[in-house]
Amino acid sequence: MSINPHFRDHINFRDLGGYLSSDGRKIKHGLLYRSGGLYLMNPEELETLKSLNIKSVLDLRTSEESSAQPDPLLPGVEMIRHSGLTFANGDEIDFSPVGMSKIGEDGYNQLALLKEYYTHIPFNNEAFRIFMSRVANNQVPLLFHCHTGKDRTGVLSIVLLLALGVAGEIVLKDFLLSNEFHKQTIEDALSKDKDRINDHPELGELIQMRTGVTETIGRMVIESISNSYDTLDNYYQIEYGLSPLDLQMIRDKYLE
């Protein structure tokens, strides 16, 4: 993974190249990018983005989010929007900050609900299937993003990196790296409510989840993928139609 100095930290923009796979190869640079909302970028950042020759952008936000703060149009780039958070019946989940200040029993119930959301994201997710199909068909360079580039984007990054043979602990580090990009926002939010957090630690966890990510969530997502079927290969076969041979071909394309 490389941090591009041409993007401000809160954009949470990253090239996923450089991560080590279990077979000793590394992910190639310049092919797979993750980010926060492109609408956050200033003119200089947009110019840098254009220079990367990205072929398509997958926006994982809901239709409401995208309509309120649309991505800027990029010449020659295919812009795809498909919500990365859905209920089993296809309805979109409102993943807004509402409810993130609850305390007591309501706070713990909110935490349980959010954790359930996270562990369901990697399953029956059409947006993720669209993405993995493009990866399999070498339709790159490709960028994927949500609002802050840490939640839906973070889970999709987990799915992608595991498919490329990256070890779980390295995948977790990539997930948690969003906390470095959003460090100031997290610190400000926790400091603002530090007195209430002392009495209600569940509030601190909710604020951390709202402004950043947690190790607990990252591990839960990785474990839900790893333990969902008999083998990790079966997960990719059933969820994305990718056979072990397909996965090997993907690794041969993206590793060096």
PDB file of C-alpha atoms in Angstrom:
ATOM      1  CA  MET A   1       0.000   0.000   0.000  1.00  0.00           C
ATOM      2  CA  SER A   2       1.285   3.478  -0.826  1.00  0.00           C
ATOM      3  CA  ILE A   3       0.002   6.784   0.530  1.00  0.00           C
ATOM      4  CA  ASN A   4      -0.235   9.397  -2.206  1.00  0.00           C
ATOM      5  CA  PRO A   5       1.051  12.735  -0.859  1.00  0.00           C
ATOM      6  CA  HIS A   6      -1.082  14.602  -3.407  1.00  0.00           C
ATOM      7  CA  PHE A   7      -4.273  13.811  -1.449  1.00  0.00           C
ATOM      8  CA  ARG A   8      -5.202  15.254   1.935  1.00  0.00           C
ATOM      9  CA  ASP A   9      -5.487  12.688   4.724  1.00  0.00           C
ATOM     10  CA  HIS A  10      -9.269  12.827   5.133  1.00  0.00           C
ATOM     11  CA  ILE A  11      -9.717  11.763   1.492  1.00  0.00           C
ATOM     12  CA  ASN A  12      -8.410   8.355   2.662  1.00  0.00           C
ATOM     13  CA  PHE A  13      -7.009   7.688  -0.807  1.00  0.00           C
ATOM     14  CA  ARG A  14      -4.754   4.654  -1.281  1.00  0.00           C
ATOM     15  CA  ASP A  15      -3.104   2.547  -3.916  1.00  0.00           C
ATOM     16  CA  LEU A  16      -3.457  -1.051  -2.693  1.00  0.00           C
ATOM     17  CA  GLY A  17      -0.269  -2.015  -4.483  1.00  0.00           C
ATOM     18  CA  GLY A  18       2.623  -3.316  -2.423  1.00  0.00           C
ATOM     19  CA  TYR A  19       0.865  -5.677  -0.049  1.00  0.00           C
ATOM     20  CA  LEU A  20       2.570  -9.068   0.262  1.00  0.00           C
ATOM     21  CA  SER A  21       0.664 -12.186  -0.767  1.00  0.00           C
ATOM     22  CA  SER A  22       1.138 -15.569   0.887  1.00  0.00           C
ATOM     23  CA  ASP A  23       2.998 -16.824  -2.170  1.00  0.00           C
ATOM     24  CA  GLY A  24       5.736 -14.223  -1.730  1.00  0.00           C
ATOM     25  CA  ARG A  25       4.591 -11.899  -4.519  1.00  0.00           C
ATOM     26  CA  LYS A  26       3.276  -8.363  -4.017  1.00  0.00           C
ATOM     27  CA  ILE A  27       0.227  -6.575  -5.431  1.00  0.00           C
ATOM     28  CA  LYS A  28       1.149  -4.445  -8.420  1.00  0.00           C
ATOM     29  CA  HIS A  29       0.913  -0.678  -8.040  1.00  0.00           C
ATOM     30  CA  GLY A  30      -1.347   1.532 -10.145  1.00  0.00           C
ATOM     31  CA  LEU A  31      -4.245  -0.893 -10.648  1.00  0.00           C
ATOM     32  CA  LEU A  32      -6.465  -0.973  -7.551  1.00  0.00           C
ATOM     33  CA  TYR A  33      -7.394   2.156  -5.627  1.00  0.00           C
ATOM     34  CA  ARG A  34      -9.655   2.875  -2.655  1.00  0.00           C
ATOM     35  CA  SER A  35     -10.849   6.268  -1.454  1.00  0.00           C
ATOM     36  CA  GLY A  36     -13.353   8.397   0.353  1.00  0.00           C
ATOM     37  CA  GLY A  37     -15.954  10.365  -1.592  1.00  0.00           C
ATOM     38  CA  LEU A  38     -14.580  11.988  -4.724  1.00  0.00           C
ATOM     39  CA  TYR A  39     -16.753  15.045  -4.075  1.00  0.00           C
ATOM     40  CA  LEU A  40     -14.348  15.813  -1.192  1.00  0.00           C
ATOM     41  CA  MET A  41     -11.445  16.357  -3.577  1.00  0.00           C
ATOM     42  CA  ASN A  42     -10.202  19.819  -4.433  1.00  0.00           C
ATOM     43  CA  PRO A  43      -9.215  20.772  -8.019  1.00  0.00           C
ATOM     44  CA  GLU A  44      -5.575  19.756  -7.525  1.00  0.00           C
ATOM     45  CA  GLU A  45      -6.570  16.345  -6.160  1.00  0.00           C
ATOM     46  CA  LEU A  46      -8.970  15.789  -9.047  1.00  0.00           C
ATOM     47  CA  GLU A  47      -6.169  16.546 -11.495  1.00  0.00           C
ATOM     48  CA  THR A  48      -3.981  13.966  -9.761  1.00  0.00           C
ATOM     49  CA  LEU A  49      -6.836  11.483  -9.924  1.00  0.00           C
ATOM     50  CA  LYS A  50      -7.240  12.063 -13.667  1.00  0.00           C
ATOM     51  CA  SER A  51      -3.539  11.384 -14.191  1.00  0.00           C
ATOM     52  CA  LEU A  52      -3.947   7.819 -12.881  1.00  0.00           C
ATOM     53  CA  ASN A  53      -5.819   6.747 -16.033  1.00  0.00           C
ATOM     54  CA  ILE A  54      -8.558   5.061 -14.026  1.00  0.00           C
ATOM     55  CA  LYS A  55     -11.052   3.258 -16.273  1.00  0.00           C
ATOM     56  CA  SER A  56     -13.985   3.026 -13.877  1.00  0.00           C
ATOM     57  CA  VAL A  57     -15.140   4.218 -10.462  1.00  0.00           C
ATOM     58  CA  LEU A  58     -17.474   2.176  -8.264  1.00  0.00           C
ATOM     59  CA  ASP A  59     -19.448   4.361  -5.848  1.00  0.00           C
ATOM     60  CA  LEU A  60     -20.690   2.196  -2.963  1.00  0.00           C
ATOM     61  CA  ARG A  61     -22.932   4.878  -1.461  1.00  0.00           C
ATOM     62  CA  THR A  62     -26.708   4.772  -1.394  1.00  0.00           C
ATOM     63  CA  SER A  63     -28.688   6.630  -4.044  1.00  0.00           C
ATOM     64  CA  GLU A  64     -29.608   9.272  -1.451  1.00  0.00           C
ATOM     65  CA  GLU A  65     -25.971   9.846  -0.504  1.00  0.00           C
ATOM     66  CA  SER A  66     -24.851  10.019  -4.107  1.00  0.00           C
ATOM     67  CA  SER A  67     -27.655  12.408  -5.108  1.00  0.00           C
ATOM     68  CA  ALA A  68     -26.884  14.749  -2.225  1.00  0.00           C
ATOM     69  CA  GLN A  69     -23.132  14.820  -2.912  1.00  0.00           C
ATOM     70  CA  PRO A  70     -22.527  13.476  -6.441  1.00  0.00           C
ATOM     71  CA  ASP A  71     -19.155  12.394  -7.729  1.00  0.00           C
ATOM     72  CA  PRO A  72     -17.557  14.852 -10.158  1.00  0.00           C
ATOM     73  CA  LEU A  73     -17.653  13.651 -13.743  1.00  0.00           C
ATOM     74  CA  LEU A  74     -14.304  12.355 -14.956  1.00  0.00           C
ATOM     75  CA  PRO A  75     -13.683  12.402 -18.727  1.00  0.00           C
ATOM     76  CA  GLY A  76     -13.413   8.902 -20.170  1.00  0.00           C
ATOM     77  CA  VAL A  77     -14.138   7.207 -16.836  1.00  0.00           C
ATOM     78  CA  GLU A  78     -17.128   4.912 -16.390  1.00  0.00           C
ATOM     79  CA  MET A  79     -18.970   5.960 -13.220  1.00  0.00           C
ATOM     80  CA  ILE A  80     -20.885   3.129 -11.535  1.00  0.00           C
ATOM     81  CA  ARG A  81     -23.062   3.517  -8.458  1.00  0.00           C
ATOM     82  CA  HIS A  82     -24.354   0.511  -6.575  1.00  0.00           C
ATOM     83  CA  SER A  83     -25.006   0.545  -2.852  1.00  0.00           C
ATOM     84  CA  GLY A  84     -22.579  -1.558  -0.842  1.00  0.00           C
ATOM     85  CA  LEU A  85     -25.024  -1.802   2.055  1.00  0.00           C
ATOM     86  CA  THR A  86     -28.293  -3.633   1.470  1.00  0.00           C
ATOM     87  CA  PHE A  87     -30.802  -5.684   3.370  1.00  0.00           C
ATOM     88  CA  ALA A  88     -31.398  -9.232   2.179  1.00  0.00           C
ATOM     89  CA  ASN A  89     -34.483  -8.056   0.267  1.00  0.00           C
ATOM     90  CA  GLY A  90     -32.414  -5.483  -1.610  1.00  0.00           C
ATOM     91  CA  ASP A  91     -33.495  -2.393   0.352  1.00  0.00           C
ATOM     92  CA  GLU A  92     -30.660   0.015   1.121  1.00  0.00           C
ATOM     93  CA  ILE A  93     -29.509   0.508   4.695  1.00  0.00           C
ATOM     94  CA  ASP A  94     -29.309   4.075   5.985  1.00  0.00           C
ATOM     95  CA  PHE A  95     -25.781   4.070   7.464  1.00  0.00           C
ATOM     96  CA  SER A  96     -26.001   7.636   8.757  1.00  0.00           C
ATOM     97  CA  PRO A  97     -24.668   8.937  12.124  1.00  0.00           C
ATOM     98  CA  VAL A  98     -28.202   8.813  13.556  1.00  0.00           C
ATOM     99  CA  GLY A  99     -28.190   6.750  16.723  1.00  0.00           C
ATOM    100  CA  MET A 100     -24.432   7.007  17.222  1.00  0.00           C
ATOM    101  CA  SER A 101     -24.835   8.998  20.434  1.00  0.00           C
ATOM    102  CA  LYS A 102     -27.026   6.510  22.270  1.00  0.00           C
ATOM    103  CA  ILE A 103     -25.991   5.288  25.702  1.00  0.00           C
ATOM    104  CA  GLY A 104     -26.967   2.512  28.074  1.00  0.00           C
ATOM    105  CA  GLU A 105     -29.058  -0.330  26.739  1.00  0.00           C
ATOM    106  CA  ASP A 106     -29.932   1.674  23.614  1.00  0.00           C
ATOM    107  CA  GLY A 107     -26.237   2.214  22.949  1.00  0.00           C
ATOM    108  CA  TYR A 108     -25.379  -1.460  23.299  1.00  0.00           C
ATOM    109  CA  ASN A 109     -28.305  -2.389  21.052  1.00  0.00           C
ATOM    110  CA  GLN A 110     -27.028   0.075  18.458  1.00  0.00           C
ATOM    111  CA  LEU A 111     -23.552  -1.474  18.648  1.00  0.00           C
ATOM    112  CA  ALA A 112     -24.986  -4.959  18.166  1.00  0.00           C
ATOM    113  CA  LEU A 113     -26.979  -3.781  15.152  1.00  0.00           C
ATOM    114  CA  LEU A 114     -23.962  -2.113  13.551  1.00  0.00           C
ATOM    115  CA  LYS A 115     -21.816  -5.190  14.075  1.00  0.00           C
ATOM    116  CA  GLU A 116     -24.512  -7.290  12.442  1.00  0.00           C
ATOM    117  CA  TYR A 117     -24.489  -4.915   9.451  1.00  0.00           C
ATOM    118  CA  TYR A 118     -20.737  -5.240   9.036  1.00  0.00           C
ATOM    119  CA  THR A 119     -20.676  -9.021   9.133  1.00  0.00           C
ATOM    120  CA  HIS A 120     -23.478  -9.206   6.556  1.00  0.00           C
ATOM    121  CA  ILE A 121     -21.841  -6.827   4.059  1.00  0.00           C
ATOM    122  CA  PRO A 122     -19.586  -9.471   2.434  1.00  0.00           C
ATOM    123  CA  PHE A 123     -22.543 -11.715   1.575  1.00  0.00           C
ATOM    124  CA  ASN A 124     -25.103 -11.529  -1.224  1.00  0.00           C
ATOM    125  CA  ASN A 125     -23.698  -8.101  -2.096  1.00  0.00           C
ATOM    126  CA  GLU A 126     -24.342  -7.181  -5.720  1.00  0.00           C
ATOM    127  CA  ALA A 127     -22.000  -4.181  -5.615  1.00  0.00           C
ATOM    128  CA  PHE A 128     -19.166  -6.436  -4.486  1.00  0.00           C
ATOM    129  CA  ARG A 129     -20.017  -8.894  -7.269  1.00  0.00           C
ATOM    130  CA  ILE A 130     -19.836  -6.097  -9.824  1.00  0.00           C
ATOM    131  CA  PHE A 131     -16.431  -5.128  -8.479  1.00  0.00           C
ATOM    132  CA  MET A 132     -14.990  -8.641  -8.349  1.00  0.00           C
ATOM    133  CA  SER A 133     -16.215  -9.315 -11.884  1.00  0.00           C
ATOM    134  CA  ARG A 134     -14.297  -6.290 -13.117  1.00  0.00           C
ATOM    135  CA  VAL A 135     -11.212  -7.376 -11.216  1.00  0.00           C
ATOM    136  CA  ALA A 136     -11.488 -10.865 -12.716  1.00  0.00           C
ATOM    137  CA  ASN A 137     -11.826  -9.400 -16.212  1.00  0.00           C
ATOM    138  CA  ASN A 138      -8.826  -7.116 -15.740  1.00  0.00           C
ATOM    139  CA  GLN A 139     -10.899  -3.930 -16.112  1.00  0.00           C
ATOM    140  CA  VAL A 140      -8.331  -1.781 -14.375  1.00  0.00           C
ATOM    141  CA  PRO A 141      -7.151   0.686 -13.149  1.00  0.00           C
ATOM    142  CA  LEU A 142     -10.229   0.678 -10.939  1.00  0.00           C
ATOM    143  CA  LEU A 143     -11.209   2.858  -7.965  1.00  0.00           C
ATOM    144  CA  PHE A 144     -13.874   2.080  -5.364  1.00  0.00           C
ATOM    145  CA  HIS A 145     -15.164   4.384  -2.673  1.00  0.00           C
ATOM    146  CA  CYS A 146     -18.006   5.187  -0.290  1.00  0.00           C
ATOM    147  CA  HIS A 147     -18.458   8.322   1.845  1.00  0.00           C
ATOM    148  CA  THR A 148     -15.376   8.291   4.071  1.00  0.00           C
ATOM    149  CA  GLY A 149     -13.595   5.323   2.484  1.00  0.00           C
ATOM    150  CA  LYS A 150     -13.519   3.317   5.693  1.00  0.00           C
ATOM    151  CA  ASP A 151     -16.672   1.195   6.099  1.00  0.00           C
ATOM    152  CA  ARG A 152     -18.147  -0.212   2.897  1.00  0.00           C
ATOM    153  CA  THR A 153     -14.856   0.509   1.140  1.00  0.00           C
ATOM    154  CA  GLY A 154     -12.980  -1.094   4.029  1.00  0.00           C
ATOM    155  CA  VAL A 155     -14.999  -4.299   3.841  1.00  0.00           C
ATOM    156  CA  LEU A 156     -14.645  -4.534   0.057  1.00  0.00           C
ATOM    157  CA  SER A 157     -10.905  -4.052   0.474  1.00  0.00           C
ATOM    158  CA  ILE A 158     -10.913  -7.013   2.867  1.00  0.00           C
ATOM    159  CA  VAL A 159     -12.702  -9.136   0.256  1.00  0.00           C
ATOM    160  CA  LEU A 160     -10.242  -8.069  -2.451  1.00  0.00           C
ATOM    161  CA  LEU A 161      -7.062  -8.538  -0.422  1.00  0.00           C
ATOM    162  CA  LEU A 162      -8.086 -11.979   0.845  1.00  0.00           C
ATOM    163  CA  ALA A 163      -8.799 -12.996  -2.768  1.00  0.00           C
ATOM    164  CA  LEU A 164      -5.256 -11.921  -3.654  1.00  0.00           C
ATOM    165  CA  GLY A 165      -3.847 -14.148  -0.937  1.00  0.00           C
ATOM    166  CA  VAL A 166      -2.930 -11.427   1.561  1.00  0.00           C
ATOM    167  CA  ALA A 167      -2.724 -12.729   5.131  1.00  0.00           C
ATOM    168  CA  GLY A 168      -5.508 -11.795   7.533  1.00  0.00           C
ATOM    169  CA  GLU A 169      -3.289  -9.735   9.856  1.00  0.00           C
ATOM    170  CA  ILE A 170      -2.066  -7.619   6.935  1.00  0.00           C
ATOM    171  CA  VAL A 171      -5.637  -7.233   5.695  1.00  0.00           C
ATOM    172  CA  LEU A 172      -6.632  -6.068   9.184  1.00  0.00           C
ATOM    173  CA  LYS A 173      -3.832  -3.486   9.198  1.00  0.00           C
ATOM    174  CA  ASP A 174      -5.149  -2.058   5.923  1.00  0.00           C
ATOM    175  CA  PHE A 175      -8.640  -1.862   7.424  1.00  0.00           C
ATOM    176  CA  LEU A 176      -7.344  -0.076  10.536  1.00  0.00           C
ATOM    177  CA  LEU A 177      -5.224   2.349   8.505  1.00  0.00           C
ATOM    178  CA  SER A 178      -8.357   4.456   8.017  1.00  0.00           C
ATOM    179  CA  ASN A 179      -7.891   5.543  11.638  1.00  0.00           C
ATOM    180  CA  GLU A 180      -4.612   7.224  10.658  1.00  0.00           C
ATOM    181  CA  PHE A 181      -6.272   9.116   7.819  1.00  0.00           C
ATOM    182  CA  HIS A 182      -9.162  10.221  10.055  1.00  0.00           C
ATOM    183  CA  LYS A 183      -7.031  10.650  13.180  1.00  0.00           C
ATOM    184  CA  GLN A 184      -7.889  14.297  13.858  1.00  0.00           C
ATOM    185  CA  THR A 185     -11.621  13.758  13.377  1.00  0.00           C
ATOM    186  CA  ILE A 186     -11.570  10.769  15.739  1.00  0.00           C
ATOM    187  CA  GLU A 187      -9.562  12.578  18.409  1.00  0.00           C
ATOM    188  CA  ASP A 188     -11.798  15.663  18.256  1.00  0.00           C
ATOM    189  CA  ALA A 189     -14.992  13.613  18.570  1.00  0.00           C
ATOM    190  CA  LEU A 190     -13.689  11.510  21.459  1.00  0.00           C
ATOM    191  CA  SER A 191     -12.351  14.579  23.258  1.00  0.00           C
ATOM    192  CA  LYS A 192     -15.648  16.419  22.885  1.00  0.00           C
ATOM    193  CA  ASP A 193     -17.536  13.634  24.680  1.00  0.00           C
ATOM    194  CA  LYS A 194     -14.775  12.378  26.987  1.00  0.00           C
ATOM    195  CA  ASP A 195     -16.774  12.990  30.189  1.00  0.00           C
ATOM    196  CA  ARG A 196     -19.793  11.032  28.938  1.00  0.00           C
ATOM    197  CA  ILE A 197     -17.512   8.306  27.578  1.00  0.00           C
ATOM    198  CA  ASN A 198     -15.990   7.819  31.037  1.00  0.00           C
ATOM    199  CA  ASP A 199     -19.464   6.926  32.324  1.00  0.00           C
ATOM    200  CA  HIS A 200     -20.632   5.185  29.157  1.00  0.00           C
ATOM    201  CA  PRO A 201     -17.830   3.300  27.342  1.00  0.00           C
ATOM    202  CA  GLU A 202     -20.374   2.091  24.765  1.00  0.00           C
ATOM    203  CA  LEU A 203     -20.595   5.703  23.576  1.00  0.00           C
ATOM    204  CA  GLY A 204     -16.836   5.735  22.978  1.00  0.00           C
ATOM    205  CA  GLU A 205     -17.105   2.637  20.802  1.00  0.00           C
ATOM    206  CA  LEU A 206     -19.992   4.157  18.853  1.00  0.00           C
ATOM    207  CA  ILE A 207     -18.051   7.371  18.274  1.00  0.00           C
ATOM    208  CA  GLN A 208     -15.009   5.378  17.168  1.00  0.00           C
ATOM    209  CA  MET A 209     -17.187   3.470  14.698  1.00  0.00           C
ATOM    210  CA  ARG A 210     -18.768   6.694  13.437  1.00  0.00           C
ATOM    211  CA  THR A 211     -15.508   8.549  12.886  1.00  0.00           C
ATOM    212  CA  GLY A 212     -13.113   5.653  12.284  1.00  0.00           C
ATOM    213  CA  VAL A 213     -13.017   1.876  12.451  1.00  0.00           C
ATOM    214  CA  THR A 214     -12.345  -0.689  15.183  1.00  0.00           C
ATOM    215  CA  GLU A 215     -10.184  -3.787  15.381  1.00  0.00           C
ATOM    216  CA  THR A 216     -13.174  -5.721  16.693  1.00  0.00           C
ATOM    217  CA  ILE A 217     -15.163  -4.995  13.538  1.00  0.00           C
ATOM    218  CA  GLY A 218     -12.225  -5.741  11.243  1.00  0.00           C
ATOM    219  CA  ARG A 219     -11.633  -9.115  12.846  1.00  0.00           C
ATOM    220  CA  MET A 220     -15.343  -9.930  12.810  1.00  0.00           C
ATOM    221  CA  VAL A 221     -15.557  -9.267   9.069  1.00  0.00           C
ATOM    222  CA  ILE A 222     -12.446 -11.311   8.271  1.00  0.00           C
ATOM    223  CA  GLU A 223     -13.678 -14.179  10.433  1.00  0.00           C
ATOM    224  CA  SER A 224     -17.166 -14.060   8.914  1.00  0.00           C
ATOM    225  CA  ILE A 225     -15.623 -14.479   5.453  1.00  0.00           C
ATOM    226  CA  SER A 226     -13.130 -17.133   6.511  1.00  0.00           C
ATOM    227  CA  ASN A 227     -15.688 -19.154   8.456  1.00  0.00           C
ATOM    228  CA  SER A 228     -18.719 -18.719   6.209  1.00  0.00           C
ATOM    229  CA  TYR A 229     -18.046 -21.791   4.083  1.00  0.00           C
ATOM    230  CA  ASP A 230     -15.845 -24.854   4.451  1.00  0.00           C
ATOM    231  CA  THR A 231     -12.984 -23.057   2.732  1.00  0.00           C
ATOM    232  CA  LEU A 232     -12.133 -19.542   1.605  1.00  0.00           C
ATOM    233  CA  ASP A 233     -12.181 -20.836  -1.967  1.00  0.00           C
ATOM    234  CA  ASN A 234     -15.822 -21.844  -1.473  1.00  0.00           C
ATOM    235  CA  TYR A 235     -16.675 -18.313  -0.355  1.00  0.00           C
ATOM    236  CA  TYR A 236     -15.397 -16.859  -3.638  1.00  0.00           C
ATOM    237  CA  GLN A 237     -16.980 -19.659  -5.652  1.00  0.00           C
ATOM    238  CA  ILE A 238     -20.438 -19.254  -4.112  1.00  0.00           C
ATOM    239  CA  GLU A 239     -20.512 -15.481  -3.622  1.00  0.00           C
ATOM    240  CA  TYR A 240     -18.718 -14.385  -6.802  1.00  0.00           C
ATOM    241  CA  GLY A 241     -18.666 -17.394  -9.121  1.00  0.00           C
ATOM    242  CA  LEU A 242     -14.867 -17.490  -8.979  1.00  0.00           C
ATOM    243  CA  SER A 243     -13.312 -20.948  -9.035  1.00  0.00           C
ATOM    244  CA  PRO A 244      -9.902 -21.725  -7.492  1.00  0.00           C
ATOM    245  CA  LEU A 245      -8.495 -21.525 -11.031  1.00  0.00           C
ATOM    246  CA  ASP A 246     -10.109 -18.088 -11.474  1.00  0.00           C
ATOM    247  CA  LEU A 247      -8.541 -16.918  -8.216  1.00  0.00           C
ATOM    248  CA  GLN A 248      -5.141 -18.161  -9.335  1.00  0.00           C
ATOM    249  CA  MET A 249      -5.537 -16.319 -12.636  1.00  0.00           C
ATOM    250  CA  ILE A 250      -6.504 -13.142 -10.757  1.00  0.00           C
ATOM    251  CA  ARG A 251      -3.416 -13.453  -8.575  1.00  0.00           C
ATOM    252  CA  ASP A 252      -1.218 -13.974 -11.616  1.00  0.00           C
ATOM    253  CA  LYS A 253      -2.641 -10.746 -13.111  1.00  0.00           C
ATOM    254  CA  TYR A 254      -2.264  -8.567 -10.039  1.00  0.00           C
ATOM    255  CA  LEU A 255       0.800  -9.958  -8.261  1.00  0.00           C
ATOM    256  CA  GLU A 256       4.441  -9.626  -9.179  1.00  0.00           C
TER     257      GLU A 256
END
